[in-house]
Structures are given as structure tokens and as C-alpha cells.
Amino acid sequence: MSTIPDRVQEMIRASGLSQRAFAQRIGLDDSKLSKSLSGARRFSSLDLARIAELCAVTVDWLVTGEEPPLALAARTTGGSAGDAITAAKRFCTLRSDIAELGYRQPWQPVDPPLATGTYAMQGRQLAAVATARVTEAGGSVREPRLPDVVEAAFGADVAVVDLGPDFDGVATSTDDAKLIVLATTHIPYRQRFTLAHELGHLLAGDDQGLHLDEDVFDPTQAKDPSEARANAFASAFLMPESILRDAVGTTGLTENAFASLAVDLMVSPSALAYRLQSLRLIDAGTCDRFKTISGAKAASMAGRSAEFALRVTEAKTPRPPGLLVRDTYAAYEAGAATLRPYADLIGVDVDELRNSLNASTEGTDAP
């Protein structure tokens, strides 16, 4: 059975670097690396983190030699799904590595209600508990930046990545990481629904390891119990029954009022129409009429096209996981990690970033 020094030797050979050059890249002198490879010196947590960073492997693999399912999937899956898994692997590897340094993810799952009734009913029950958690954390599902709300209330990492067409998102659950990766899109309400859908998977404990969703609105997904539960969760989480009943009141909804409600909740008119019908707040005929309204049309009817345009821009913008950004910088500031993980997350050249951080504030005194 291979040992940690064996696996490090494997990484040195794969890197194409000399042992001396490899040692320099990980911040060690050649003699210390030689002692560690011979077993006379133990590799420190920082050593392993730097080796993992340089060689694009996990600290867990260096320690145990076992390849996580996510790493295997990243090597064997192509297309947009492969890109999503590769992004998830990158974030999870980094999360695992900084956990080894003492910066563990602040994952805060909810206590799910007893699994009673249909899977759709379970999803709605779970949404009620999750909504209460958001409120306790001082947030609201009606806030525009839902990734920030999810990170604050549940401690999950949320990333938005350019994954190409035909892919919505992925949820990943490992011992060290709870992660949601969303695709950039020009349809902001779809991205928002996907985020809630993937959160439903994480909170329900579905598919520990990896859960891919190429199309969260695919009708065939209704046949999968976990998908039915996640969709019901997303619908109830984003469109709480109490808000809808208050909006309908005793007089019902005009078409303009319906459009305003869709913009308020930042959901697609079709999703809102189906949700209202499921609660028997509108009839089937009204649902059929309302669901043909597009998101852009609803915003125009509500006089909020500028707001909708901003939502589109935000949905097309990549976003690194906010909590992971925070923790990688904290690890760097404490001297537990290099600056590279933080720089890579925010998409900045590490040397340029280091120079900027070390530079004095420029300026001159007023005469």
C-alpha cells in the first residue's frame, strides 16, 4: 500500500520538475523535502496543502490515497456536465484543503420534518423549515442576491460559472463541502429556481456526493421522487403560500397584479401561475392565460424593465463561492496558506494581487 511520501514522489514525477524545483514551488528547501520523502520528517499540513494546490489533487488523496467520487466523475464526464463537475471538483478540493488547515465550512443543515405524505408534500414541508431558518438569519427569500442569502443562512458554498448551454446546475455534498454550482444564463428566474432546487437536494440529503441537473424543468424529472421533492421545495421556498394568499386576497389577481407579483418574487410567470393553481388560488383557465407571459413582459407590465435588465446582467456574471473566498483569504492572512488559492478564486494573477496588497496607498498630501 502506498504511503504519503510515495504519493508525493508520484506527483513530483508527474509534474516534470526536478526535486529541487518542486521543493522551491512548495516553499521547502531540498533537504527538508528529501527528509520528508525518506520518512525522517513528516509533511506538515501546509506542505500537503501546497503540494495539493500545485498538483491539482486533494489533501485527502495525499493522506489516504483514495480518489473521491467527484474526482472520478470529473475525469470521465464530458460536455457542459463535465465542465460543471470540473468546477465543482475545483471548489470542493479547495474547501477540503482549507478544512485541513482549520477553516471548516460553516454548513448549517435544518432538521427536516418527518418524511410523511408524497415527495411533493415533503418538499413543501422542508421549504417551511428552510424559510424559517432564512428569517432567523435575518434574510428573506425576496432579496435579489439569493446566493448571499443561502450562504448566510445555511453555510453552503454557492458559485456561478460559465458552463455553456444546456445545463442548469449541480449540487455536491462531501464530508468537507456542501456546494451548489449554477450556470450563467440570460434567464435570471431560471437560475434562481435552480439555486432553490439544488438547495432542496442538499437539505434533503439527496445523492450524497454529486447531483447533476441539466434541466430542472424537464417533465420527465417528475418521475424521480427526489426531483419531485426538490422542485416542490423550490416552488414553496421562492413562492411562500402566505405571501401568495395575501396577494390574492378576496378580490383575486388582475393580469397586471399577477405580473407585479412575479417581479416581486423574482420567479417566472409560468412557475407562479402553476404555484397559484396548485394552491387553488386561480383556476386552470387563468393559469393557462397567465403562464404565457414572459419574464420580460411581466417586468414591462409592472413598469420595472430596468430592474429586470439588472437581474439579467447579474445572472450572466460569474460568481466565486463567497464563503470560500472569505476563508481562503483568512487562511492566507493567518499564514496557513499561500495567496494563490484566493487569487485563483477571484480570477486575478497571484503576483499582481500580491503586489497590490503589499503596495502603499498612493496619493499626495493636499497643498
Tab-separated table of C-alpha atoms in Angstrom:
chain	number	residue	atom	x	y	z
A	1	MET	CA	0.000	0.000	0.000
A	2	SER	CA	1.381	3.415	-0.959
A	3	THR	CA	2.304	5.999	1.669
A	4	ILE	CA	2.175	9.789	1.711
A	5	PRO	CA	5.838	10.013	0.576
A	6	ASP	CA	5.047	7.545	-2.230
A	7	ARG	CA	2.187	9.718	-3.445
A	8	VAL	CA	4.288	12.872	-3.239
A	9	GLN	CA	7.001	11.123	-5.262
A	10	GLU	CA	4.314	10.277	-7.820
A	11	MET	CA	3.326	13.948	-8.000
A	12	ILE	CA	6.962	15.021	-8.450
A	13	ARG	CA	7.362	12.624	-11.380
A	14	ALA	CA	4.053	13.740	-12.922
A	15	SER	CA	4.997	17.428	-12.598
A	16	GLY	CA	8.085	17.035	-14.784
A	17	LEU	CA	10.050	19.133	-12.280
A	18	SER	CA	13.289	18.221	-10.579
A	19	GLN	CA	13.042	17.502	-6.872
A	20	ARG	CA	14.832	20.779	-6.129
A	21	ALA	CA	12.467	22.775	-8.364
A	22	PHE	CA	9.442	21.020	-6.884
A	23	ALA	CA	10.662	21.853	-3.377
A	24	GLN	CA	11.014	25.507	-4.317
A	25	ARG	CA	7.487	25.581	-5.772
A	26	ILE	CA	6.029	24.358	-2.461
A	27	GLY	CA	8.160	26.609	-0.263
A	28	LEU	CA	10.609	23.993	1.058
A	29	ASP	CA	14.348	23.603	0.679
A	30	ASP	CA	15.567	20.423	-0.990
A	31	SER	CA	16.918	18.912	2.226
A	32	LYS	CA	13.568	19.169	4.035
A	33	LEU	CA	11.738	17.621	1.105
A	34	SER	CA	14.309	14.806	0.962
A	35	LYS	CA	13.831	14.109	4.667
A	36	SER	CA	10.054	14.033	4.250
A	37	LEU	CA	10.299	11.686	1.277
A	38	SER	CA	12.561	9.353	3.252
A	39	GLY	CA	10.261	9.378	6.277
A	40	ALA	CA	12.691	11.221	8.545
A	41	ARG	CA	10.425	14.288	8.604
A	42	ARG	CA	6.643	14.450	8.485
A	43	PHE	CA	4.936	16.549	5.847
A	44	SER	CA	3.137	19.416	7.607
A	45	SER	CA	-0.453	20.381	6.853
A	46	LEU	CA	0.849	23.437	4.999
A	47	ASP	CA	3.255	21.273	2.982
A	48	LEU	CA	0.415	18.994	1.915
A	49	ALA	CA	-1.851	21.941	1.102
A	50	ARG	CA	0.830	23.467	-1.132
A	51	ILE	CA	1.509	20.147	-2.867
A	52	ALA	CA	-2.221	19.634	-3.423
A	53	GLU	CA	-2.526	23.150	-4.839
A	54	LEU	CA	0.454	22.728	-7.169
A	55	CYS	CA	-0.598	19.300	-8.442
A	56	ALA	CA	-4.390	19.821	-8.569
A	57	VAL	CA	-5.147	16.963	-6.195
A	58	THR	CA	-6.804	16.921	-2.785
A	59	VAL	CA	-5.050	16.822	0.555
A	60	ASP	CA	-7.369	13.925	1.337
A	61	TRP	CA	-5.932	11.944	-1.580
A	62	LEU	CA	-2.368	12.715	-0.490
A	63	VAL	CA	-3.189	11.458	3.011
A	64	THR	CA	-5.378	8.440	2.191
A	65	GLY	CA	-4.694	7.586	-1.439
A	66	GLU	CA	-8.420	7.294	-2.107
A	67	GLU	CA	-9.922	9.176	-5.058
A	68	PRO	CA	-13.258	10.854	-4.188
A	69	PRO	CA	-16.235	10.110	-6.476
A	70	LEU	CA	-16.234	13.742	-7.608
A	71	ALA	CA	-12.664	13.479	-8.863
A	72	LEU	CA	-13.508	10.310	-10.766
A	73	ALA	CA	-16.582	11.940	-12.319
A	74	ALA	CA	-14.524	14.959	-13.373
A	75	ARG	CA	-12.173	12.686	-15.302
A	76	THR	CA	-14.883	10.657	-17.026
A	77	THR	CA	-17.661	13.154	-17.903
A	78	GLY	CA	-17.642	15.458	-20.941
A	79	GLY	CA	-19.637	18.410	-22.289
A	80	SER	CA	-21.336	21.017	-20.112
A	81	ALA	CA	-21.893	18.410	-17.398
A	82	GLY	CA	-18.172	17.682	-17.412
A	83	ASP	CA	-17.409	21.389	-17.088
A	84	ALA	CA	-19.804	21.607	-14.144
A	85	ILE	CA	-18.212	18.645	-12.403
A	86	THR	CA	-14.724	20.015	-13.027
A	87	ALA	CA	-15.732	23.330	-11.449
A	88	ALA	CA	-17.333	21.515	-8.515
A	89	LYS	CA	-14.207	19.395	-8.049
A	90	ARG	CA	-12.032	22.502	-8.013
A	91	PHE	CA	-14.128	24.237	-5.358
A	92	CYS	CA	-14.554	21.085	-3.249
A	93	THR	CA	-10.834	20.328	-3.410
A	94	LEU	CA	-10.054	23.813	-2.165
A	95	ARG	CA	-12.722	23.562	0.543
A	96	SER	CA	-11.283	20.222	1.679
A	97	ASP	CA	-7.746	21.588	1.698
A	98	ILE	CA	-8.509	24.630	3.830
A	99	ALA	CA	-10.576	22.443	6.160
A	100	GLU	CA	-7.323	20.578	6.825
A	101	LEU	CA	-5.888	23.947	7.863
A	102	GLY	CA	-8.692	24.563	10.353
A	103	TYR	CA	-11.089	26.572	8.180
A	104	ARG	CA	-14.103	24.307	8.037
A	105	GLN	CA	-17.237	25.175	6.114
A	106	PRO	CA	-19.994	26.590	8.375
A	107	TRP	CA	-22.633	24.192	6.990
A	108	GLN	CA	-25.877	24.529	8.960
A	109	PRO	CA	-28.439	21.947	7.843
A	110	VAL	CA	-32.009	22.162	9.031
A	111	ASP	CA	-33.811	19.420	10.916
A	112	PRO	CA	-36.114	18.070	8.216
A	113	PRO	CA	-39.663	17.228	9.245
A	114	LEU	CA	-40.672	13.592	9.435
A	115	ALA	CA	-40.973	12.122	5.944
A	116	THR	CA	-44.726	11.871	5.599
A	117	GLY	CA	-47.023	12.109	2.593
A	118	THR	CA	-45.904	12.367	-1.017
A	119	TYR	CA	-42.454	13.543	-2.029
A	120	ALA	CA	-44.003	16.834	-3.146
A	121	MET	CA	-45.517	17.264	0.317
A	122	GLN	CA	-42.130	16.518	1.879
A	123	GLY	CA	-40.569	19.219	-0.299
A	124	ARG	CA	-43.108	21.791	0.837
A	125	GLN	CA	-42.631	20.824	4.491
A	126	LEU	CA	-38.863	21.139	4.123
A	127	ALA	CA	-39.318	24.554	2.490
A	128	ALA	CA	-41.265	25.804	5.504
A	129	VAL	CA	-38.390	24.842	7.817
A	130	ALA	CA	-35.819	26.371	5.461
A	131	THR	CA	-37.780	29.621	5.154
A	132	ALA	CA	-37.881	29.883	8.936
A	133	ARG	CA	-34.093	29.452	9.024
A	134	VAL	CA	-33.639	32.266	6.496
A	135	THR	CA	-35.817	34.535	8.636
A	136	GLU	CA	-33.853	33.621	11.786
A	137	ALA	CA	-30.648	34.549	9.953
A	138	GLY	CA	-32.093	37.989	9.179
A	139	GLY	CA	-32.624	37.310	5.494
A	140	SER	CA	-35.510	36.953	3.091
A	141	VAL	CA	-36.158	34.816	0.027
A	142	ARG	CA	-37.320	38.034	-1.649
A	143	GLU	CA	-33.811	39.515	-1.642
A	144	PRO	CA	-32.333	39.869	-5.155
A	145	ARG	CA	-28.996	38.216	-4.339
A	146	LEU	CA	-30.245	34.799	-3.291
A	147	PRO	CA	-26.753	33.189	-3.270
A	148	ASP	CA	-25.789	35.552	-0.441
A	149	VAL	CA	-28.946	34.584	1.458
A	150	VAL	CA	-28.281	30.860	1.069
A	151	GLU	CA	-24.659	31.191	2.164
A	152	ALA	CA	-25.599	33.246	5.227
A	153	ALA	CA	-28.493	31.043	6.358
A	154	PHE	CA	-27.152	27.566	5.559
A	155	GLY	CA	-23.387	27.893	5.145
A	156	ALA	CA	-23.375	26.264	1.702
A	157	ASP	CA	-20.927	27.497	-0.918
A	158	VAL	CA	-22.675	28.925	-3.998
A	159	ALA	CA	-20.827	29.557	-7.264
A	160	VAL	CA	-21.984	30.842	-10.647
A	161	VAL	CA	-19.843	29.548	-13.520
A	162	ASP	CA	-19.916	29.800	-17.308
A	163	LEU	CA	-20.815	26.205	-18.204
A	164	GLY	CA	-22.047	26.650	-21.742
A	165	PRO	CA	-25.587	25.859	-22.921
A	166	ASP	CA	-27.990	23.147	-21.835
A	167	PHE	CA	-27.009	22.879	-18.186
A	168	ASP	CA	-28.630	24.349	-15.088
A	169	GLY	CA	-26.646	23.339	-12.018
A	170	VAL	CA	-25.039	20.786	-9.754
A	171	ALA	CA	-25.204	20.098	-6.028
A	172	THR	CA	-22.245	18.426	-4.345
A	173	SER	CA	-22.102	17.006	-0.837
A	174	THR	CA	-18.932	15.634	0.752
A	175	ASP	CA	-17.690	15.409	4.323
A	176	ASP	CA	-15.950	18.774	3.958
A	177	ALA	CA	-18.035	20.587	1.349
A	178	LYS	CA	-21.635	21.448	0.609
A	179	LEU	CA	-21.599	23.200	-2.746
A	180	ILE	CA	-24.020	24.476	-5.385
A	181	VAL	CA	-22.699	25.390	-8.835
A	182	LEU	CA	-25.044	27.341	-11.116
A	183	ALA	CA	-24.649	28.090	-14.809
A	184	THR	CA	-24.515	31.662	-16.025
A	185	THR	CA	-27.653	32.414	-18.005
A	186	HIS	CA	-29.668	35.209	-19.569
A	187	ILE	CA	-32.770	33.837	-17.806
A	188	PRO	CA	-32.384	35.087	-14.210
A	189	TYR	CA	-35.534	33.484	-12.835
A	190	ARG	CA	-34.435	30.068	-14.083
A	191	GLN	CA	-31.101	30.462	-12.300
A	192	ARG	CA	-32.905	31.453	-9.106
A	193	PHE	CA	-35.199	28.417	-9.299
A	194	THR	CA	-32.190	26.165	-9.945
A	195	LEU	CA	-30.469	27.508	-6.825
A	196	ALA	CA	-33.520	26.730	-4.707
A	197	HIS	CA	-33.844	23.307	-6.373
A	198	GLU	CA	-30.213	22.384	-5.610
A	199	LEU	CA	-30.570	23.676	-2.048
A	200	GLY	CA	-33.520	21.323	-1.688
A	201	HIS	CA	-31.296	18.410	-2.702
A	202	LEU	CA	-28.640	19.374	-0.135
A	203	LEU	CA	-31.085	19.894	2.726
A	204	ALA	CA	-32.880	16.623	1.961
A	205	GLY	CA	-29.584	14.727	1.838
A	206	ASP	CA	-30.165	13.516	-1.728
A	207	ASP	CA	-27.407	11.761	-3.652
A	208	GLN	CA	-24.511	12.213	-1.271
A	209	GLY	CA	-21.506	13.029	-3.440
A	210	LEU	CA	-22.916	14.555	-6.614
A	211	HIS	CA	-26.250	15.565	-8.135
A	212	LEU	CA	-26.422	16.886	-11.699
A	213	ASP	CA	-29.359	18.816	-13.148
A	214	GLU	CA	-29.122	19.527	-16.858
A	215	ASP	CA	-32.726	20.808	-16.969
A	216	VAL	CA	-34.642	21.391	-13.738
A	217	PHE	CA	-37.851	21.891	-15.732
A	218	ASP	CA	-37.648	18.612	-17.660
A	219	PRO	CA	-41.121	16.991	-17.258
A	220	THR	CA	-39.558	13.530	-17.020
A	221	GLN	CA	-37.941	14.558	-13.738
A	222	ALA	CA	-41.350	14.349	-12.094
A	223	LYS	CA	-40.938	10.567	-12.208
A	224	ASP	CA	-37.902	10.760	-9.920
A	225	PRO	CA	-39.018	11.129	-6.267
A	226	SER	CA	-36.008	13.233	-5.257
A	227	GLU	CA	-36.564	15.579	-8.218
A	228	ALA	CA	-40.247	15.940	-7.399
A	229	ARG	CA	-39.308	16.829	-3.821
A	230	ALA	CA	-36.621	19.316	-4.916
A	231	ASN	CA	-38.989	21.047	-7.344
A	232	ALA	CA	-41.743	21.241	-4.728
A	233	PHE	CA	-39.191	22.641	-2.276
A	234	ALA	CA	-38.036	25.304	-4.739
A	235	SER	CA	-41.585	26.336	-5.591
A	236	ALA	CA	-42.652	26.676	-1.950
A	237	PHE	CA	-39.356	28.282	-0.878
A	238	LEU	CA	-39.458	31.002	-3.547
A	239	MET	CA	-43.234	31.497	-3.502
A	240	PRO	CA	-44.405	31.109	0.117
A	241	GLU	CA	-48.088	30.301	0.465
A	242	SER	CA	-48.713	33.096	2.967
A	243	ILE	CA	-47.389	35.737	0.554
A	244	LEU	CA	-49.489	34.399	-2.299
A	245	ARG	CA	-52.677	34.273	-0.246
A	246	ASP	CA	-52.141	37.840	0.930
A	247	ALA	CA	-51.577	38.968	-2.658
A	248	VAL	CA	-54.724	37.286	-3.954
A	249	GLY	CA	-56.843	38.429	-1.014
A	250	THR	CA	-60.576	38.286	-1.525
A	251	THR	CA	-60.662	40.010	-4.897
A	252	GLY	CA	-58.249	37.842	-6.882
A	253	LEU	CA	-55.437	38.906	-9.199
A	254	THR	CA	-55.657	41.048	-12.286
A	255	GLU	CA	-53.140	40.347	-15.028
A	256	ASN	CA	-51.135	43.425	-14.054
A	257	ALA	CA	-51.177	42.477	-10.371
A	258	PHE	CA	-50.009	38.980	-11.311
A	259	ALA	CA	-47.143	40.438	-13.345
A	260	SER	CA	-46.104	42.653	-10.420
A	261	LEU	CA	-46.175	39.669	-8.064
A	262	ALA	CA	-43.906	37.660	-10.385
A	263	VAL	CA	-41.407	40.529	-10.458
A	264	ASP	CA	-41.640	40.975	-6.673
A	265	LEU	CA	-40.830	37.304	-6.081
A	266	MET	CA	-38.306	37.158	-8.956
A	267	VAL	CA	-39.855	33.996	-10.396
A	268	SER	CA	-41.056	33.164	-13.883
A	269	PRO	CA	-44.734	33.901	-14.562
A	270	SER	CA	-45.251	30.267	-15.596
A	271	ALA	CA	-43.857	28.956	-12.286
A	272	LEU	CA	-46.007	31.435	-10.365
A	273	ALA	CA	-49.119	30.503	-12.342
A	274	TYR	CA	-48.664	26.797	-11.612
A	275	ARG	CA	-47.988	27.506	-7.935
A	276	LEU	CA	-51.155	29.613	-7.634
A	277	GLN	CA	-53.196	26.921	-9.340
A	278	SER	CA	-51.787	24.195	-7.079
A	279	LEU	CA	-52.958	26.250	-4.092
A	280	ARG	CA	-56.344	26.702	-5.800
A	281	LEU	CA	-55.931	30.454	-5.777
A	282	ILE	CA	-56.589	30.618	-9.521
A	283	ASP	CA	-58.402	28.223	-11.837
A	284	ALA	CA	-56.943	26.254	-14.753
A	285	GLY	CA	-58.115	28.763	-17.350
A	286	THR	CA	-56.459	31.664	-15.545
A	287	CYS	CA	-53.302	29.589	-15.130
A	288	ASP	CA	-53.204	28.924	-18.872
A	289	ARG	CA	-53.569	32.634	-19.576
A	290	PHE	CA	-51.022	33.833	-17.021
A	291	LYS	CA	-48.328	31.253	-17.809
A	292	THR	CA	-47.879	32.564	-21.374
A	293	ILE	CA	-46.484	35.861	-20.053
A	294	SER	CA	-42.683	36.028	-20.294
A	295	GLY	CA	-40.452	37.372	-17.552
A	296	ALA	CA	-39.543	40.397	-19.666
A	297	LYS	CA	-43.196	41.081	-20.457
A	298	ALA	CA	-44.148	40.862	-16.770
A	299	ALA	CA	-41.434	43.379	-15.912
A	300	SER	CA	-42.665	45.702	-18.658
A	301	MET	CA	-46.271	45.423	-17.450
A	302	ALA	CA	-45.115	46.249	-13.924
A	303	GLY	CA	-43.048	49.215	-15.106
A	304	ARG	CA	-39.858	47.543	-13.860
A	305	SER	CA	-37.927	46.729	-17.026
A	306	ALA	CA	-34.754	48.397	-15.732
A	307	GLU	CA	-34.845	46.142	-12.683
A	308	PHE	CA	-35.292	43.087	-14.897
A	309	ALA	CA	-32.355	44.146	-17.079
A	310	LEU	CA	-30.175	44.316	-13.965
A	311	ARG	CA	-31.267	40.793	-12.968
A	312	VAL	CA	-30.258	39.526	-16.427
A	313	THR	CA	-26.834	41.146	-16.110
A	314	GLU	CA	-26.290	39.628	-12.667
A	315	ALA	CA	-27.336	36.157	-13.848
A	316	LYS	CA	-24.761	36.318	-16.661
A	317	THR	CA	-21.952	37.283	-14.275
A	318	PRO	CA	-19.719	34.530	-12.803
A	319	ARG	CA	-19.549	34.463	-9.009
A	320	PRO	CA	-16.981	32.631	-6.869
A	321	PRO	CA	-18.276	30.978	-3.691
A	322	GLY	CA	-18.484	33.824	-1.182
A	323	LEU	CA	-17.697	31.805	1.939
A	324	LEU	CA	-14.785	30.074	0.237
A	325	VAL	CA	-13.387	33.443	-0.826
A	326	ARG	CA	-13.642	34.606	2.781
A	327	ASP	CA	-11.959	31.501	4.175
A	328	THR	CA	-9.101	31.312	1.657
A	329	TYR	CA	-8.186	34.916	2.387
A	330	ALA	CA	-8.400	34.290	6.138
A	331	ALA	CA	-6.067	31.291	5.752
A	332	TYR	CA	-3.617	33.421	3.764
A	333	GLU	CA	-3.775	36.279	6.263
A	334	ALA	CA	-3.048	33.851	9.109
A	335	GLY	CA	-0.052	32.399	7.256
A	336	ALA	CA	-1.700	28.991	6.949
A	337	ALA	CA	-1.931	29.063	3.140
A	338	THR	CA	-0.422	30.830	0.170
A	339	LEU	CA	-2.149	33.672	-1.658
A	340	ARG	CA	-2.709	31.572	-4.801
A	341	PRO	CA	-5.997	29.862	-3.774
A	342	TYR	CA	-7.603	33.225	-3.043
A	343	ALA	CA	-6.204	34.762	-6.232
A	344	ASP	CA	-7.438	31.850	-8.331
A	345	LEU	CA	-10.925	32.133	-6.854
A	346	ILE	CA	-11.279	35.805	-7.718
A	347	GLY	CA	-9.583	35.396	-11.107
A	348	VAL	CA	-6.556	37.607	-10.504
A	349	ASP	CA	-2.882	36.924	-11.239
A	350	VAL	CA	-1.296	35.994	-7.927
A	351	ASP	CA	1.811	38.154	-8.399
A	352	GLU	CA	-0.213	41.208	-9.391
A	353	LEU	CA	-2.502	40.673	-6.412
A	354	ARG	CA	0.433	40.281	-4.031
A	355	ASN	CA	1.989	43.486	-5.312
A	356	SER	CA	-1.322	45.311	-4.908
A	357	LEU	CA	-1.817	44.050	-1.365
A	358	ASN	CA	1.731	44.989	-0.380
A	359	ALA	CA	1.694	48.400	-2.052
A	360	SER	CA	1.411	51.567	-0.007
A	361	THR	CA	-1.635	53.739	-0.530
A	362	GLU	CA	-0.840	56.101	-3.370
A	363	GLY	CA	-1.597	59.784	-3.161
A	364	THR	CA	-0.174	63.118	-2.167
A	365	ASP	CA	-0.897	65.489	0.620
A	366	ALA	CA	-3.038	68.456	-0.274
A	367	PRO	CA	-1.034	71.679	-0.606
